[in-house]
XYZ file of C-alpha atoms in Angstrom:
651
model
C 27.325 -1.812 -1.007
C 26.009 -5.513 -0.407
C 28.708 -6.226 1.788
C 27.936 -3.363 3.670
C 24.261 -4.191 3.774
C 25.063 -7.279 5.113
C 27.611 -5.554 7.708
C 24.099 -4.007 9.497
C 25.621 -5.201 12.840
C 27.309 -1.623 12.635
C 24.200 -0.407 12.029
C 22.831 2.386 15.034
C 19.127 1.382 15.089
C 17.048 2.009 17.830
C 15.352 -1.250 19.111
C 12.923 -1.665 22.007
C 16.128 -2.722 24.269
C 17.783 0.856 23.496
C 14.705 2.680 24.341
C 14.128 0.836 27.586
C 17.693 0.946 28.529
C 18.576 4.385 27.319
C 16.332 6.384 29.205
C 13.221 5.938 31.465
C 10.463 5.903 28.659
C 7.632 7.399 30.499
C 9.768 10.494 30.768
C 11.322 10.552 27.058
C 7.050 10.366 25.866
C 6.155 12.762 28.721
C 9.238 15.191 27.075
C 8.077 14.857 23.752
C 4.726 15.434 24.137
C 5.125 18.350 26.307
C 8.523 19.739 24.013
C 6.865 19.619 20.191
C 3.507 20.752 19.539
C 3.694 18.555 16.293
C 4.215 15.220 18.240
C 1.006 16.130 20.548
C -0.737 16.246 17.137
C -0.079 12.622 16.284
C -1.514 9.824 18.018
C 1.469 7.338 17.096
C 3.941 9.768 19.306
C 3.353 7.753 22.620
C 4.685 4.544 20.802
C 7.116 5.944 18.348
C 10.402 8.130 18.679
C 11.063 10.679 17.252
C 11.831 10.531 13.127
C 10.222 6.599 13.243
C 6.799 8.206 12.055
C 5.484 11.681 10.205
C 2.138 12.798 9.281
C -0.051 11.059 7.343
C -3.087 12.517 7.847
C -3.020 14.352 4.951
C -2.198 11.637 2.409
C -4.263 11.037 -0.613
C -6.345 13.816 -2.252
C -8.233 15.190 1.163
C -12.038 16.372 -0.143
C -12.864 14.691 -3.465
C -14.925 17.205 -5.528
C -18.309 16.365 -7.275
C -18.204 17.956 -10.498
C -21.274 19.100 -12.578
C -21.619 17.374 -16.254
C -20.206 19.424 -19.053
C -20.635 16.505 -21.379
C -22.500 13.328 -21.045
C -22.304 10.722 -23.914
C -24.283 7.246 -24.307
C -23.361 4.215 -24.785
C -21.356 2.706 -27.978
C -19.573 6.709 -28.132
C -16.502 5.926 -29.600
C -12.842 6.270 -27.974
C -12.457 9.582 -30.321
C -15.360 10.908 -28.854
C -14.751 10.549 -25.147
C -11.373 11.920 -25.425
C -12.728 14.919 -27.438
C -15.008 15.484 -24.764
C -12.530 15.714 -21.935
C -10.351 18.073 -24.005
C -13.221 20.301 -24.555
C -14.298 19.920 -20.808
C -14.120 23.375 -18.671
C -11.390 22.627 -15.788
C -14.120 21.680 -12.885
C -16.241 19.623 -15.074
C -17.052 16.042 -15.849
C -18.008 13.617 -18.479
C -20.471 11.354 -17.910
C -20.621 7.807 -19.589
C -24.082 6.848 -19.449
C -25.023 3.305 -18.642
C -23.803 0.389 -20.906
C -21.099 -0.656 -23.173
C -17.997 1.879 -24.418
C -15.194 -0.048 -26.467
C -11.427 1.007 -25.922
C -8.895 0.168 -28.572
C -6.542 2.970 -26.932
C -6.413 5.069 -24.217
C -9.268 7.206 -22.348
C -6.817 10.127 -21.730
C -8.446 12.162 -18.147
C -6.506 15.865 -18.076
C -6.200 18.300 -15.364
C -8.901 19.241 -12.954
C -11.882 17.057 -14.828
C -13.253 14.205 -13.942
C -14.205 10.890 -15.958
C -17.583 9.386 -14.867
C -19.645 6.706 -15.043
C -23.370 6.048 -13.290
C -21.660 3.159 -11.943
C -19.144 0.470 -11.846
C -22.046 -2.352 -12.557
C -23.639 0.193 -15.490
C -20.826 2.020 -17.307
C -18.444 -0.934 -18.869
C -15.231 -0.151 -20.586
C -14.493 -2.585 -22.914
C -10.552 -2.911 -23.015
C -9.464 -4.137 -26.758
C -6.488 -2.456 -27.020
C -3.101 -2.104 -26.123
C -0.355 0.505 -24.478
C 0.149 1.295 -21.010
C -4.011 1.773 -20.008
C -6.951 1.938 -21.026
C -7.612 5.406 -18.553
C -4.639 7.423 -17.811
C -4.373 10.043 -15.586
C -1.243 12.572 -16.767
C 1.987 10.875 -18.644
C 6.068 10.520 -18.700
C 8.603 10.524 -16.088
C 11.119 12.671 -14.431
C 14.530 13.125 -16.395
C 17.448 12.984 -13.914
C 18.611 16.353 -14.001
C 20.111 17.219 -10.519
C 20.805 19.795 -8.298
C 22.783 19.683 -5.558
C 21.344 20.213 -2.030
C 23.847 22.098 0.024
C 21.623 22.985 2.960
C 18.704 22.582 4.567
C 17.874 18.549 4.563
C 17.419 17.665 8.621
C 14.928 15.707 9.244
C 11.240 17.886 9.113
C 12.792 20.971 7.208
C 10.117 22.616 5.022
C 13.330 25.062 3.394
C 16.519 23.797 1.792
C 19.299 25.462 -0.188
C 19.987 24.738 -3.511
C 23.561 25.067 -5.836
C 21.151 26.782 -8.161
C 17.197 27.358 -8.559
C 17.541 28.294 -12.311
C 13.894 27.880 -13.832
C 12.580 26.301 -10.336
C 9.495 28.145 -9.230
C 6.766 28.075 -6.844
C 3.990 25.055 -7.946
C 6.815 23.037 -9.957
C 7.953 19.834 -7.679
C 11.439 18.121 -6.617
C 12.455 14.206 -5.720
C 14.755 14.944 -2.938
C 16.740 11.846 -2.825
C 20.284 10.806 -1.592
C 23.327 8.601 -2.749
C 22.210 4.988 -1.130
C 23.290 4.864 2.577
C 25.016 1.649 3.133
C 24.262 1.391 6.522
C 20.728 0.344 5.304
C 19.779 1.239 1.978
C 20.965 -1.188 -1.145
C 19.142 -1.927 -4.476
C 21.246 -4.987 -4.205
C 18.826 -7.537 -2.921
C 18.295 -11.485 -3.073
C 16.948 -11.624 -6.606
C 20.679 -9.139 -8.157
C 20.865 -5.712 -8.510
C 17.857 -3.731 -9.000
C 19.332 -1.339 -11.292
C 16.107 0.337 -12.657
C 14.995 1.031 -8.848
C 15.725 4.971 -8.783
C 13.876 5.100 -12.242
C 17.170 4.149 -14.394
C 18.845 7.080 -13.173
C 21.600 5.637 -12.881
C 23.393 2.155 -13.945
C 23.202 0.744 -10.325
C 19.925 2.002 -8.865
C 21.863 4.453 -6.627
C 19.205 6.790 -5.426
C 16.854 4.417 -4.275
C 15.522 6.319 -1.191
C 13.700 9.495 -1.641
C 10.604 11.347 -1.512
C 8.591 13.819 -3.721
C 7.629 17.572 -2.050
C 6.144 20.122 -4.020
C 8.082 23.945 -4.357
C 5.820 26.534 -2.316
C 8.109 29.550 -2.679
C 11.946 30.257 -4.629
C 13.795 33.040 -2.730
C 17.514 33.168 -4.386
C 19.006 29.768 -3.584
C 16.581 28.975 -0.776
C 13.695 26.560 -1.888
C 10.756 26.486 0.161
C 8.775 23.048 0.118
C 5.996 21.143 1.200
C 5.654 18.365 3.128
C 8.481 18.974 5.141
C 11.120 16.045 4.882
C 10.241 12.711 6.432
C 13.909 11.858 7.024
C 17.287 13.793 6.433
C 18.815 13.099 3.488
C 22.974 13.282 4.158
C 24.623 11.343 1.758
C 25.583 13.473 -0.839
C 21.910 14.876 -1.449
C 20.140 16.215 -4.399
C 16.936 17.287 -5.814
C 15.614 17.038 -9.116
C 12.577 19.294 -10.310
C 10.011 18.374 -12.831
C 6.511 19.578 -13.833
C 3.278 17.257 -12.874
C 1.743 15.982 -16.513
C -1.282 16.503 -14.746
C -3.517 17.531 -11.751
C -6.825 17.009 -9.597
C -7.715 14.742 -13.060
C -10.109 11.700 -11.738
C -12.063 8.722 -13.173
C -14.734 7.365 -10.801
C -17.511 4.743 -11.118
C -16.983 2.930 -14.270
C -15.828 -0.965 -14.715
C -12.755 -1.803 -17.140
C -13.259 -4.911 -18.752
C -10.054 -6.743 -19.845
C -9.560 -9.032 -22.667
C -5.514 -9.977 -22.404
C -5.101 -7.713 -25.133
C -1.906 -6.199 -23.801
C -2.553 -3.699 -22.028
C 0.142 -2.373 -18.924
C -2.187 -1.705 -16.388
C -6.359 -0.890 -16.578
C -5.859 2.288 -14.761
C -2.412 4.589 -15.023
C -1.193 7.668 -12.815
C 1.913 9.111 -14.116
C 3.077 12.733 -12.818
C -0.298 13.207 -11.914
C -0.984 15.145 -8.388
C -3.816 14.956 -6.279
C -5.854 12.585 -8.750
C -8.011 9.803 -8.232
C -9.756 6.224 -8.665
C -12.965 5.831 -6.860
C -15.815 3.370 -6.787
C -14.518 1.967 -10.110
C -14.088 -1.947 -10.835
C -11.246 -3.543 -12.867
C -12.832 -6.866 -14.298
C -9.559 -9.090 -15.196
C -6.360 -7.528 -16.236
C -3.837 -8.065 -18.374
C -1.258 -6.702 -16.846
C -1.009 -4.724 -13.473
C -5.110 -3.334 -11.846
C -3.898 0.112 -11.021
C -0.400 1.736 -11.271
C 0.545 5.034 -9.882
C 4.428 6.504 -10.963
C 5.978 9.660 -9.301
C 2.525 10.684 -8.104
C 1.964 12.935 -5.198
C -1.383 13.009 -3.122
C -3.356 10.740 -5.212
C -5.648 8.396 -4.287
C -7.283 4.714 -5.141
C -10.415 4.106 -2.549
C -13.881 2.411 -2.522
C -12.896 0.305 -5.987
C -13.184 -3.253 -6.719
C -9.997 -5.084 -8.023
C -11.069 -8.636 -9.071
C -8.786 -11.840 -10.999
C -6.444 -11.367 -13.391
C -4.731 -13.325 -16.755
C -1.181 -13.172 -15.291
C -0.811 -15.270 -11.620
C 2.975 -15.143 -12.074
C 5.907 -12.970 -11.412
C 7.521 -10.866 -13.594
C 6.714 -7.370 -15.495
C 3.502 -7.354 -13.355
C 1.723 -8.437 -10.552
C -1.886 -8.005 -10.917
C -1.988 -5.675 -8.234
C -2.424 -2.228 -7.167
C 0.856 -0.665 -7.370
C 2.735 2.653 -6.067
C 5.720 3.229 -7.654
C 8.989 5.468 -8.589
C 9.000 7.860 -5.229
C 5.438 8.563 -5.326
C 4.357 10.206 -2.180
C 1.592 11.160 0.076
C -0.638 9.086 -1.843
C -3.256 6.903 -0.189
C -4.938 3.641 -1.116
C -8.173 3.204 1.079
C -10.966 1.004 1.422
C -10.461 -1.257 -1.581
C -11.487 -5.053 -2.269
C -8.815 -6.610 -4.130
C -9.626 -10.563 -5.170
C -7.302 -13.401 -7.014
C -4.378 -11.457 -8.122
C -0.635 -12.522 -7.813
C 0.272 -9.785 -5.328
C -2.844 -7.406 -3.828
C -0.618 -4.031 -3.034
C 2.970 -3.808 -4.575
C 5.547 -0.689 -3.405
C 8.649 -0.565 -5.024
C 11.254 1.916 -6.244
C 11.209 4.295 -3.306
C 7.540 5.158 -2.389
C 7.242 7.012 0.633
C 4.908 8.535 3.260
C 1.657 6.750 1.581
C -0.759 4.741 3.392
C -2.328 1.237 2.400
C -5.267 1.183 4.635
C -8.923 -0.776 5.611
C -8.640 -2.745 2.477
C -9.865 -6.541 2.115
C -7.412 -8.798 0.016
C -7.929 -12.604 -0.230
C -7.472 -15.159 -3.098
C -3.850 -14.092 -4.556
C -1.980 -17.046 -6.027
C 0.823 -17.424 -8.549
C -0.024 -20.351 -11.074
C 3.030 -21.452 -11.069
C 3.458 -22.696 -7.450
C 0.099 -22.873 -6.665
C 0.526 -24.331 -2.972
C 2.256 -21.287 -1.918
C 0.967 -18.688 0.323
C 1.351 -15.170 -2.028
C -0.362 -11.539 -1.876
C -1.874 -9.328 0.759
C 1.099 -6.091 0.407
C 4.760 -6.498 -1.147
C 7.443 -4.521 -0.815
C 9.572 -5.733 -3.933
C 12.137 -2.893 -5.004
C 14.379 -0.389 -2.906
C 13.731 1.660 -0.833
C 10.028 2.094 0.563
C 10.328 4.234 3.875
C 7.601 5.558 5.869
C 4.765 4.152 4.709
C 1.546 3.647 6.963
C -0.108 0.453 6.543
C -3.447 0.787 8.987
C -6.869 -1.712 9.344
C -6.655 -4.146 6.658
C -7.669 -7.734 6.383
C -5.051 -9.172 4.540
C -3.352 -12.421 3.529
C 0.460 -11.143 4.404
C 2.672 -8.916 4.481
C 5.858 -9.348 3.021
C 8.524 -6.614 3.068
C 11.356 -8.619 0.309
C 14.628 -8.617 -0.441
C 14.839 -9.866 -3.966
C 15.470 -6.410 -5.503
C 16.454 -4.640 -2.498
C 15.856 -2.652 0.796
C 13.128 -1.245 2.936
C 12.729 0.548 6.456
C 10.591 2.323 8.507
C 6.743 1.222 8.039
C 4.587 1.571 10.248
C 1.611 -0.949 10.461
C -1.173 -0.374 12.928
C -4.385 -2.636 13.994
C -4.452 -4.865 10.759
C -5.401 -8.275 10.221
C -2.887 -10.581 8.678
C -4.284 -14.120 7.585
C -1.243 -15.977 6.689
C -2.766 -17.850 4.112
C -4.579 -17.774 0.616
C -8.095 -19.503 -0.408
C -6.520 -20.623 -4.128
C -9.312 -21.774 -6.224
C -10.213 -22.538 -9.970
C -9.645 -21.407 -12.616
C -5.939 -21.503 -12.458
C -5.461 -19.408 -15.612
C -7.746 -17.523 -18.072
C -11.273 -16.182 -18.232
C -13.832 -17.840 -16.288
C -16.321 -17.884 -13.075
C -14.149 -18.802 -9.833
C -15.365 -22.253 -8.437
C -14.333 -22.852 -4.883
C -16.449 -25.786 -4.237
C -14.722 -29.319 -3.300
C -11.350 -29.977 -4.920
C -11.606 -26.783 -6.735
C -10.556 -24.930 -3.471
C -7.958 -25.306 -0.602
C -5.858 -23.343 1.289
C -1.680 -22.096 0.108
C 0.265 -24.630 2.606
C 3.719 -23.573 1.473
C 5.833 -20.238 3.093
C 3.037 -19.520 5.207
C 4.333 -16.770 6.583
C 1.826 -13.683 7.898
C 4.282 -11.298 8.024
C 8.251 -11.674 6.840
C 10.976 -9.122 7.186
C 13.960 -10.148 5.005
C 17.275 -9.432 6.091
C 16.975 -6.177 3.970
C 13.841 -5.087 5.617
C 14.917 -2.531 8.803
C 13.155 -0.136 11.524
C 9.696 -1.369 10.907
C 7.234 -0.604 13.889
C 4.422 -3.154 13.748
C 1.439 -2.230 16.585
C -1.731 -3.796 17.476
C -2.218 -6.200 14.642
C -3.576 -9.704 14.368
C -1.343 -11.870 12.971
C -2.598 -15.694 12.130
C -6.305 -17.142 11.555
C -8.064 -20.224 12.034
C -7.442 -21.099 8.005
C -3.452 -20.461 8.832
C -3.463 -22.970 12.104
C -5.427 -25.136 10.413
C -3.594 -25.727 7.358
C -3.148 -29.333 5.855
C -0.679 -31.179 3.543
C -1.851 -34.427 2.379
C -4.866 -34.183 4.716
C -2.007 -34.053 7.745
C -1.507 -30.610 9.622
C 1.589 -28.909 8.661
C 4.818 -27.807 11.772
C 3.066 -23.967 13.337
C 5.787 -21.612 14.788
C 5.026 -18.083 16.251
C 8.148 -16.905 15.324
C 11.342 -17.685 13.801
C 14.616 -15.649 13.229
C 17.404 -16.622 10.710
C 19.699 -19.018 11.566
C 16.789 -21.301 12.583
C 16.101 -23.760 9.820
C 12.230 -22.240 8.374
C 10.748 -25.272 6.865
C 9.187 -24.282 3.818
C 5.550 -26.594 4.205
C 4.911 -24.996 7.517
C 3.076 -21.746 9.038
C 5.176 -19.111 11.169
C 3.409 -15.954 12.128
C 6.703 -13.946 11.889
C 10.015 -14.859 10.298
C 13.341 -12.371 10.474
C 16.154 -11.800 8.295
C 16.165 -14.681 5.972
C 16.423 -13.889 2.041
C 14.594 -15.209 -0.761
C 11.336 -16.484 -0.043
C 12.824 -20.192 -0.407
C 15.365 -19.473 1.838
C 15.208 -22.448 4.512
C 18.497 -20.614 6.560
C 20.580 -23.453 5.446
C 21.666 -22.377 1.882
C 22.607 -19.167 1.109
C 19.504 -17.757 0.843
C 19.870 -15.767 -2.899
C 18.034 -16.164 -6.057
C 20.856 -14.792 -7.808
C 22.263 -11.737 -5.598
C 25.457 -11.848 -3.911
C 25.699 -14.201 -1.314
C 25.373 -14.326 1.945
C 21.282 -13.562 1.446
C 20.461 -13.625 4.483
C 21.460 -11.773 8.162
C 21.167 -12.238 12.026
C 19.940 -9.958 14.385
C 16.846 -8.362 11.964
C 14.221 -8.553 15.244
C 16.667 -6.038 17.094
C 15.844 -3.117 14.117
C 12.216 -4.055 14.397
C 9.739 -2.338 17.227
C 6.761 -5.006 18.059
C 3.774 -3.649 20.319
C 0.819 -4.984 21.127
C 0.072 -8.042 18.706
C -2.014 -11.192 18.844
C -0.696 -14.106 17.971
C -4.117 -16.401 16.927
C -1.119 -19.559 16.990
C -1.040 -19.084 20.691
C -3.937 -16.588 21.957
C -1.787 -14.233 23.597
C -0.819 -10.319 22.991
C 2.713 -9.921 23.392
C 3.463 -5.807 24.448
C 6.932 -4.282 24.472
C 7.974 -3.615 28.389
C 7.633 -0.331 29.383
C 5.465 1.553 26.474
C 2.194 2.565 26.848
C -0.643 0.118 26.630
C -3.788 2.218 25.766
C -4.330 1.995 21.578
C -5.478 4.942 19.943
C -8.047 4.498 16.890
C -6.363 5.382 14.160
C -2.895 6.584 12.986
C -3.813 9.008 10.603
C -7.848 9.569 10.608
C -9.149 11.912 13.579
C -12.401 10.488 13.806
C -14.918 7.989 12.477
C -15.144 8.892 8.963
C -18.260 9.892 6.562
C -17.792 6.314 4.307
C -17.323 4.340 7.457
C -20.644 2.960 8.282
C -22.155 0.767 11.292
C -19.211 -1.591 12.339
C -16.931 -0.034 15.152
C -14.797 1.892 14.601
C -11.997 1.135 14.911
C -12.536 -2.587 13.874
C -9.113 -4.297 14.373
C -7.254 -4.720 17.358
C -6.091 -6.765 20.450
C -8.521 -3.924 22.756
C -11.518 -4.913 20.677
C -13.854 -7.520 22.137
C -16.777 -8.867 20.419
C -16.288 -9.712 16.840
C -14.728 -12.157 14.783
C -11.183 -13.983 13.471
C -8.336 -13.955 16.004
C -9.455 -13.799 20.062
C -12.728 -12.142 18.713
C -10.696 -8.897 18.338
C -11.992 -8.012 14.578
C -15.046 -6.555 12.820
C -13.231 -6.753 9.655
C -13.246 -3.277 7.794
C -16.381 -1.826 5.303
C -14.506 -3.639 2.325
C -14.855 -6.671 3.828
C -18.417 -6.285 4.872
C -18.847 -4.761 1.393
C -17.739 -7.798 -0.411
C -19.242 -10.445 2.195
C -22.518 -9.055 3.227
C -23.560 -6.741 0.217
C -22.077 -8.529 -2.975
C -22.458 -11.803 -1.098
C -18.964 -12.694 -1.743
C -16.682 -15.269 -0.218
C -13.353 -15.940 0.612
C -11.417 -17.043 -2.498
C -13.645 -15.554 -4.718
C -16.632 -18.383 -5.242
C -18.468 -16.986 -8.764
C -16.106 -13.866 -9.129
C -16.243 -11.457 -10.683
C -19.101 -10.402 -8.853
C -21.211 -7.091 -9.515
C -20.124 -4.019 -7.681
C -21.461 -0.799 -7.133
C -19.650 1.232 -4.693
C -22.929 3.314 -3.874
C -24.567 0.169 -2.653
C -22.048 -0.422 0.237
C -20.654 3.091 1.059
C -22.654 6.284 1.676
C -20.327 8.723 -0.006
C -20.507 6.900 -3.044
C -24.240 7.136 -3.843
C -24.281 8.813 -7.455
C -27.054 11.467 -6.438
C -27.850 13.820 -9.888
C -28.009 17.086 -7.351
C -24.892 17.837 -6.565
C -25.764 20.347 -3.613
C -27.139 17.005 -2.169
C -23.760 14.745 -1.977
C -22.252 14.890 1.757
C -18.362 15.717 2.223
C -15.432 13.451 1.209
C -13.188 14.870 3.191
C -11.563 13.077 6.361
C -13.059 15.085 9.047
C -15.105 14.297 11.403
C -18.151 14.162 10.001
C -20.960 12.400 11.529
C -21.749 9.088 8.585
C -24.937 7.819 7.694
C -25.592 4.569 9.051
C -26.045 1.900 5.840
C -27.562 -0.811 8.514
C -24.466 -3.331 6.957
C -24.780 -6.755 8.471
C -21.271 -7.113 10.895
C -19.440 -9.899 9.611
């Protein structure tokens, strides 16, 4: 499989050189548009082929409810009584943690279709003193690898396959449809060994490592009716597995968890859950991963505050915000995420989420602390067709320590290319950025890196590089700057590139063999010639490069249809090399409402300067305001909904 991985010469990818030289590609768009009423729908269609992108404009949970009370307890309530509480909770209700402190020695266990809820993340404190896998979980378990065997139906966009048998599979139950690793492309064999756990230990070799989950709308003898339809076809030897969601439409929203290092997996857990949700909630410290989402479908995390962490070093976690084990649809929006060791992690197969308009800045790893970490990390096969839209990030890194990844899609973002590291290195304590407490990661500055595994990624109208990037120092002399640099070229490792292509582990200079203990060779030519680049500014040398022959006119957004309700004053959109006016690279951004959150409202900083800092979600965004009438709240939903202006400061 390796060998074959590194064989992707045989690969049939399309590249920008097949689609100019193939056909005339005014005509292909003008045949698309004009032949498939679903490509008119979505804006990426003038940019993308067919099969690069699907719909994501229904990830995450769509319209958020606002629940009335059926419970609310005061402060000091004891773990035994919250949970009792949610049991006892009619499905549509909430409980209500009044303001001040609640300790945790266990888990704050959220069920179906009721919602956890604070009076806000500065007000209602969870004290974390336990241990286990969170302190709030949203549903439990994982799926047990029980296939079926799909014997029809699995093109590319089919919302019916056939089944060897539908025994016990009914309408509302849900599948993984996944596929035998595809060695053209796919391979939990990465830099870093094999990543045997990557199709959740299904197997001894991580062999279905691609996949997504789609939920069963209809059973008619061997014929399975599903929804979404598939994002890709699945060929190679396919299968489905059903399973039950633990839970569903279960949220926790406006409330702070307070670690301690304690022991605790993650502050905030999603397993089997569907359509749940994290929103306006802060997680102060934690001792393992900030939020973790397994085998989820539609859920959410938006308008939180992740902030510092005891762990700055790889391993079991990364501080982060992670989506994990084929979890789907799902949608992380409008998040500030602050000194962790990674910001956004996907690994073990996610697919067709988005990562979008959040602000990440600070991430460092203790251990190396010159090196330029964080921003979003693909770290375990196979993530495939995720949208990554308007964040202001430090990089983007799509590894190849425990495998694969293809077809993302990232759209107007800003990628710094560097990290504001500052004290304290380790431990509890306020962040001091101030002299020699502060500098800038000088080491793999790389804004965004495609390893050799990384495949068919379409990156469009983002900002790659920043002043802090093209600045950078080493011994108070400027370090070597490259746009762009593409295995076999020797990548110095104290140096900035914008973009590097197909080299392996993240030490990988192109003159070893680029592994951390895979199979060697790590590393591959040719990885710009799977990749699709349209559109970006390079701060290094001023200039948008576009692809010849595709269209130049930007929509706003991949996935939103308009402006929407939490948006605010800045312009929308905010990022982009059509946007004149504002800020960082060229003056093309106005940052995103995280950002202006955290630097304008909570007077924050870049690196973090006397984090953690107090949050309260209402304060910055419109359709977080806790208002006691709930007639009163506006919509949550992604529509086009005229916002209330919050007269935000533009950064």
């Amino acid at each position: 499989m390796q060998d074959a991985c590194h064989e992707a010469g045989i690969i049939k990818l399309r590249t920008i050189e097949d689609i100019m030289n193939s056909r005339k590609i005014l005509m292909v768009f003008t045949m698309w548009l004009i032949a498939s009423a679903f490509a008119a729908a979505q804006t990426w269609a003038t940019f993308l082929l067919p099969g690069q992108g699907i719909d994501w404009s229904t990830a995450g949970v769509g319209t958020i409810p606002t629940r009335t009370a059926c419970a609310t307890l005061n402060a000091g309530a004891s773990l035994t009584a919250i949970n009792a509480a949610l049991v006892s909770c009619p499905s549509g209700g909430a409980v209500v943690l009044n303001a001040g402190t609640y300790t945790i020695s266990g888990t704050v266990h959220v069920p179906s279709n009721v919602t956890l809820r604070g009076v806000g993340a500065d007000k209602t404190i969870l004290n974390a003193t336990g241990s286990g896998e969170a302190p709030v979980l949203l549903g439990s378990g994982s799926v047990a690898f029980l296939p079926r065997t799909i014997t029809g139906g699995s093109s590319a966009g089919s919302t019916e396959i056939t089944l060897g048998t539908t025994l016990g599979l009914s309408a509302g139950m849900y599948l993984v449809v996944t596929e035998t690793n595809d060695p053209g492309y796919v391979t939990s064999a990465g830099s870093g060994g094999n990543c045997n756990w990557c199709d959740g230990s299904w197997t001894k070799t991580g062999s279905y490592a691609r996949g997504q989950i789609v939920q069963v709308t209809g059973v008619s003898g061997n014929t399975v009716s599903i929804a979404p339809g598939l994002y890709t076809a699945y060929t190679n030897s396919p299968i489905a597995v059903a399973f039950k969601m633990a839970a569903s439409h279960a949220g926790v929203e406006s409330l702070q968890v307070k670690a301690n290092n304690t022991g605790y997996t993650a502050n905030f857990a999603m397993d089997l859950c569907a359509y749940c949700w994290i929103k306006g909630v802060e997680s102060n410290y934690a001792d393992g991963d900030h939020a973790e989402v397994s085998w989820g479908f539609h859920d959410e995390i938006r308008d939180s505050y992740f902030s510092n962490a005891y762990l700055h070093t790889p391993g079991t976690y990364d501080s982060d915000v992670k989506l994990v084990l084929k979890t789907s649809a799902s949608l992380i929006e409008n998040n500030i995420i602050e000194r962790t060791h990674v910001a956004v992690m996907l690994e073990w197969g996610p697919a067709g989420n988005v990562v979008s308009y959040n602000y990440t800045m600070g991430e460092f790893d203790s251990g190396s602390p010159n090196v330029v970490i964080g921003g979003l990390d693909y770290h375990g096969a196979h993530p495939q067709y995720n949208l990554v839209e308007g964040n202001v990030m430090t990089v983007f890194y799509a590894d190849s320590i425990w495998g694969s990844s293809s077809d993302t899609t990232a759209f107007r973002n800003w990628f710094v290319g560097t990290n504001h590291v500052c004290a304290p290195a380790s431990g509890r304590g306020t962040v001091n950025c101030s002299g020699k407490n502060g500098y800038y990661g000088y080491q793999a500055a790389r804004a965004v890196q495609f390893s050799y595994l990384a495949t068919r990624n379409f990156f469009v109208a983002n900002l790659v590089g920043s002043a802090q990037m093209q600045t950078l120092l080493k011994a108070g002399k400027p370090i070597p700057q490259a746009n762009q640099l593409e295995y076999p070229a020797q990548r110095p490792y104290e140096a900035a590139q914008l973009w590097t292509f197909g080299y392996g582990s993240a030490n990988d200079d192109g003159l070893g063999n680029g592994c951390g203990g895979g199979i060697a060779p790590c590393h591959k030519e040719g990885n710009t010639a799977t990749q699709l680049l349209h559109g970006n500014y390079a701060n290094l040398t001023g200039t948008t490069t576009w692809a010849s022959g595709m269209n130049n006119i930007l929509p706003t957004s991949f996935y939103l249809a308009a402006k929407p309700a939490w948006w605010g004053t800045l312009p929308f959109p905010a990022i982009g090399p059509d946007i004149k006016g504002g800020t960082g690279p060229g003056s093309h951004s106005f940052g995103n409402p995280a950002q202006n959150c955290y630097l304008k409202v909570m007077s924050g900083s870049d690196g973090g300067q006397g984090g953690p800092l107090s949050f309260n979600a209402g304060n910055c965004y419109v359709t977080d305001k806790i208002v006691f009438n709930p007639a009163r709240v506006p919509g949550f939903g992604r529509s086009p909904i005229e916002p209330v202006s919050l007269n935000l400061t533009r950064k």
